[in-house]
GROMACS .gro file of C-alpha atoms in nm:
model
  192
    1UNK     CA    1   0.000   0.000   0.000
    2UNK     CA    2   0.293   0.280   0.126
    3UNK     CA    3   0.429   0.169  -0.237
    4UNK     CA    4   0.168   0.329  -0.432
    5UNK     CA    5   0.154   0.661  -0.201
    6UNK     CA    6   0.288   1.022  -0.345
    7UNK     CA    7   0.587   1.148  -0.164
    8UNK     CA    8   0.354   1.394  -0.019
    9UNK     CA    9   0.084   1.144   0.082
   10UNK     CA   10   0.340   0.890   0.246
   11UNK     CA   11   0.490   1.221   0.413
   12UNK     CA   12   0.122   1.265   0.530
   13UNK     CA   13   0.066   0.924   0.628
   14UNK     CA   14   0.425   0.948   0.904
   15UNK     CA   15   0.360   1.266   1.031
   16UNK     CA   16  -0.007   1.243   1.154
   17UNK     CA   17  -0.019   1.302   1.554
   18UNK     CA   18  -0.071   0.938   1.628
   19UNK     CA   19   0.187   0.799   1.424
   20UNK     CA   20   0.415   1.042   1.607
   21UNK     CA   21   0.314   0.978   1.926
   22UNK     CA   22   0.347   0.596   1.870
   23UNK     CA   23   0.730   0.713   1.758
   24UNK     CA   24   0.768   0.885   2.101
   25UNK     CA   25   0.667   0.597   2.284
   26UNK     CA   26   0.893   0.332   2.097
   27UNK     CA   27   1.229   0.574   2.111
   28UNK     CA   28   1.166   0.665   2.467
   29UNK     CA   29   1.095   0.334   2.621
   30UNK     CA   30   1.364   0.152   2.385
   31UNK     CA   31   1.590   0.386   2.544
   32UNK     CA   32   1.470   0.329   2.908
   33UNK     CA   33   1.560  -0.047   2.832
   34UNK     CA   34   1.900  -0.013   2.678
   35UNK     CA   35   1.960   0.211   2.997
   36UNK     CA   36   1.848  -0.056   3.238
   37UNK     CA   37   1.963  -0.285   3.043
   38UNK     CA   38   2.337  -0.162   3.033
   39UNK     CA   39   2.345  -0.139   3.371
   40UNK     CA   40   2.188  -0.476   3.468
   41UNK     CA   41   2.347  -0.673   3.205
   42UNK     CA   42   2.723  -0.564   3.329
   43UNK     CA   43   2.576  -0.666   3.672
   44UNK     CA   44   2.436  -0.971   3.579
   45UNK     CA   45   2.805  -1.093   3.321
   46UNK     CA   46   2.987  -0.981   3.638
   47UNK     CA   47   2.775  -1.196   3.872
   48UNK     CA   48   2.825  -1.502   3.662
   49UNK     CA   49   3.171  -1.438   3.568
   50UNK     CA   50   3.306  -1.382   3.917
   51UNK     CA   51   3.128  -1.587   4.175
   52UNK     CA   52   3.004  -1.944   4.186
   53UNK     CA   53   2.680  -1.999   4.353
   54UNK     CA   54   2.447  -2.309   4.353
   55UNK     CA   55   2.220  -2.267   4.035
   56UNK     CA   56   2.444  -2.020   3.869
   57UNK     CA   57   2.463  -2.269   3.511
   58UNK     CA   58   2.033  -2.215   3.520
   59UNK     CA   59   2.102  -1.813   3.580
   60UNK     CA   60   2.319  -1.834   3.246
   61UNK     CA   61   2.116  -2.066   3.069
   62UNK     CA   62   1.811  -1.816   3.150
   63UNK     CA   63   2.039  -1.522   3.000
   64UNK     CA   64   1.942  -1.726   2.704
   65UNK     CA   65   1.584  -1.792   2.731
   66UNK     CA   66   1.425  -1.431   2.508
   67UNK     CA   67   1.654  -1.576   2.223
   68UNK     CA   68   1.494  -1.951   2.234
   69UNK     CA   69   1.143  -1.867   2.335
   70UNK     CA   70   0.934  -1.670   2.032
   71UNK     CA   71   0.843  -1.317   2.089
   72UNK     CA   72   0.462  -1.332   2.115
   73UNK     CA   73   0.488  -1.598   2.398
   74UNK     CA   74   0.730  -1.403   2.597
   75UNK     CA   75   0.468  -1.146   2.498
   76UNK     CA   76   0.152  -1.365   2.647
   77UNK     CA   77   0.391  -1.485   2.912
   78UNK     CA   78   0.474  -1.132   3.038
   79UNK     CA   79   0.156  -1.001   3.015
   80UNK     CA   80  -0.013  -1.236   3.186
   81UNK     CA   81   0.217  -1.222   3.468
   82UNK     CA   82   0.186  -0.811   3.481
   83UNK     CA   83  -0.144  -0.783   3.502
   84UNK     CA   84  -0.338  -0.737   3.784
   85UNK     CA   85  -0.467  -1.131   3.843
   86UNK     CA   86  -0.099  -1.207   3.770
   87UNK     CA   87   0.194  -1.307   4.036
   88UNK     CA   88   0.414  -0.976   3.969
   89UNK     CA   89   0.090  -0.731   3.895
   90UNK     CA   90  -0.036  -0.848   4.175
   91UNK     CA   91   0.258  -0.798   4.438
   92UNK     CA   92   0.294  -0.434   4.278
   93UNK     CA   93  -0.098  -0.366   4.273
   94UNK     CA   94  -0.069  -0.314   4.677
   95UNK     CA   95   0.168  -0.017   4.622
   96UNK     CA   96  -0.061   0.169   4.279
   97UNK     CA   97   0.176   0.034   4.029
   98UNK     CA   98   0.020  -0.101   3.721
   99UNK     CA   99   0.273  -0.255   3.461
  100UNK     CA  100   0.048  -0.427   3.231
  101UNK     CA  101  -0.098  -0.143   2.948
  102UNK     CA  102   0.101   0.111   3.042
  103UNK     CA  103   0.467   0.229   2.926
  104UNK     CA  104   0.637   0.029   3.247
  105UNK     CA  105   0.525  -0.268   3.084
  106UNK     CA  106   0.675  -0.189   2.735
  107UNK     CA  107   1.025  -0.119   2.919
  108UNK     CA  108   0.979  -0.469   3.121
  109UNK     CA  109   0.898  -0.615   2.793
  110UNK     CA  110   1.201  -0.458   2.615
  111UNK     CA  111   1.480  -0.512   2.933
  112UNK     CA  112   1.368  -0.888   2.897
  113UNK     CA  113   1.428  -0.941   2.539
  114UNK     CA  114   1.748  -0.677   2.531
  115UNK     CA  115   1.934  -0.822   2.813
  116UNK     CA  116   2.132  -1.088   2.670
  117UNK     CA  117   2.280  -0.901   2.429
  118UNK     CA  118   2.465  -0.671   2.712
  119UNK     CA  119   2.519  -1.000   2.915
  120UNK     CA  120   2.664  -1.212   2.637
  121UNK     CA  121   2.894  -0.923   2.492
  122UNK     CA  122   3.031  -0.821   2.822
  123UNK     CA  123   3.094  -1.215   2.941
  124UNK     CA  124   3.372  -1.296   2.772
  125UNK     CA  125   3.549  -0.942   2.824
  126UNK     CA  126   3.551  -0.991   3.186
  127UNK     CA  127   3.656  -1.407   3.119
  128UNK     CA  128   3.963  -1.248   2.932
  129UNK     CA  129   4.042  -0.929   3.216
  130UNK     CA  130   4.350  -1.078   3.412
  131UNK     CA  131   4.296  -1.067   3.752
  132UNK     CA  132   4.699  -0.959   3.790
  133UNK     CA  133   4.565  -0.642   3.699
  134UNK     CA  134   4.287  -0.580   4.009
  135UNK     CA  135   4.610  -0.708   4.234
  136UNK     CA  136   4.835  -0.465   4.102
  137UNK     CA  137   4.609  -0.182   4.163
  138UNK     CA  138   4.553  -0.315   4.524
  139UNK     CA  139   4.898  -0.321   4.571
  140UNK     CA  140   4.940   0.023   4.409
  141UNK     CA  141   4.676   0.152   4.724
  142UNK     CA  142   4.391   0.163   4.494
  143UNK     CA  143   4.102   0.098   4.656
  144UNK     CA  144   3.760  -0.149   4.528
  145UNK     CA  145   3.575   0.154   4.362
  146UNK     CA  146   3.905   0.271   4.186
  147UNK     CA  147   4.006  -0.096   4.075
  148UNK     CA  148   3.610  -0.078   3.948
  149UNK     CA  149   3.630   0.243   3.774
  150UNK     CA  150   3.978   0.304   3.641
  151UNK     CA  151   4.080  -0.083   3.539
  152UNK     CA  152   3.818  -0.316   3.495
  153UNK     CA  153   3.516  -0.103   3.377
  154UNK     CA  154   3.785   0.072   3.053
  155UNK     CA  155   3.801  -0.306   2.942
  156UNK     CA  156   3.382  -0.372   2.914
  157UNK     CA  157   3.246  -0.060   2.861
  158UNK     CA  158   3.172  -0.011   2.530
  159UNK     CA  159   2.835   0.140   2.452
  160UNK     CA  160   2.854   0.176   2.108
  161UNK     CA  161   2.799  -0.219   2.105
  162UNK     CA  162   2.638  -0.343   2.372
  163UNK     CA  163   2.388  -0.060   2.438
  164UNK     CA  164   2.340  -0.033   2.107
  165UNK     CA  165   2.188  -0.341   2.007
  166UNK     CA  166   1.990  -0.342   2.295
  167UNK     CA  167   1.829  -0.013   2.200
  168UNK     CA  168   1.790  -0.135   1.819
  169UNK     CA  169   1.643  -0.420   1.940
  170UNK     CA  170   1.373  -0.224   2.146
  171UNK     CA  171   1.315  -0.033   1.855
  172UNK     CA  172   1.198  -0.302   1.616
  173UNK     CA  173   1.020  -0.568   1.864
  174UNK     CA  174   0.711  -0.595   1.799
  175UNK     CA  175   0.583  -0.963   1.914
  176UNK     CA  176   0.681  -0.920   2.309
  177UNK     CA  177   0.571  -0.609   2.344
  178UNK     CA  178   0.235  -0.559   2.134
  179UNK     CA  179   0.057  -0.796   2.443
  180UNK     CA  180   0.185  -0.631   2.701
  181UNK     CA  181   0.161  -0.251   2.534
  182UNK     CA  182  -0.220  -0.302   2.480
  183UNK     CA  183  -0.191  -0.058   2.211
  184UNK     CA  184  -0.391   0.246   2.324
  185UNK     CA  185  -0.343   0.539   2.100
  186UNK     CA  186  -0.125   0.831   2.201
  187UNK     CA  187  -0.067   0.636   2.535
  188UNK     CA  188   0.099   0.297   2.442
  189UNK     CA  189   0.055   0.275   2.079
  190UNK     CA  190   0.385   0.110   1.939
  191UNK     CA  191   0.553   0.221   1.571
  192UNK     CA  192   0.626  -0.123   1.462
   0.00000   0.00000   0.00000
């Protein structure tokens, strides 16, 4: 259909109010995600890297799970635990919080299918950081937050990878979050 549109007319078409809005949603919470995401996900690779607990192999094979499971299940899945009959909508029903239809639940949506692409690139970065390199600081007098902040966070902080597919991501899922978005125009209406 866009094929046969004027240059005007297709012009038209992307710039009506509630096309736009549905832009502003999808931009803003896709960047909400890759945010939380960013954060999380070097949280989560430096968990798994660093420490063994019991039931760390399940943590990383749940890193996993948004690539194996389709989108519109996560979707279902998500939904149905957000709303307010489900276990999580529920627990945050008690304090006003609604996640389900609103733009919280886009960003929950978003985090969950975004957050193994921070996890997975940062991983092997902090596999490969030689922990000679933490000792020698320590022995130099630095202390834990500037052995953090001037060694090991140089090697895995790279946003223009990580971050970034985590955002593009965000910006062009549609199955996981169309459920959970409920679609309401200029509210949660998503562009794709």
């Amino acid at each position: 259909f866009s094929a046969k549109l004027s240059f005007p007319e297709f012009l038209d078409t992307i710039t009506r109010p509630r096309v736009l809005s549905s832009y502003a949603v999808s931009f803003f919470t896709a960047f909400v995600a890759a945010a939380i995401d960013a954060v999380m996900g070097m949280i989560i690779a430096w968990v798994l890297v660093r420490y063994d607990f019991p039931g760390k192999a399940i943590m990383d094979g749940i890193i996993e799970l948004p690539f194996a499971l389709p989108t519109a299940v996560a979707g279902i899945a998500l939904t149905h635990l957000t709303t307010t009959e489900g276990w999580v909508g529920a627990f945050f029903q008690k304090f006003g919080i609604k996640i389900a239809y609103t733009r919280l639940g886009i960003i929950v949506a978003l985090v969950f299918i975004g957050i193994p692409f921070v996890v997975r690139a940062v991983q092997p970065v902090l596999e490969k950081i030689d922990i000679q390199y933490e000792e020698a600081a320590n022995i130099l007098g630095a202390n834990s937050r500037q052995t953090m902040f001037r060694v090991i966070l140089p090697e895995i902080y790279h946003p223009d990878r990580r971050i970034t597919m985590s955002f593009a991501r965000g910006l062009g899922e549609y199955g996981s979050v169309v459920f959970i978005a409920g679609n309401t125009p200029y509210e949660t209406e998503i562009a794709p």
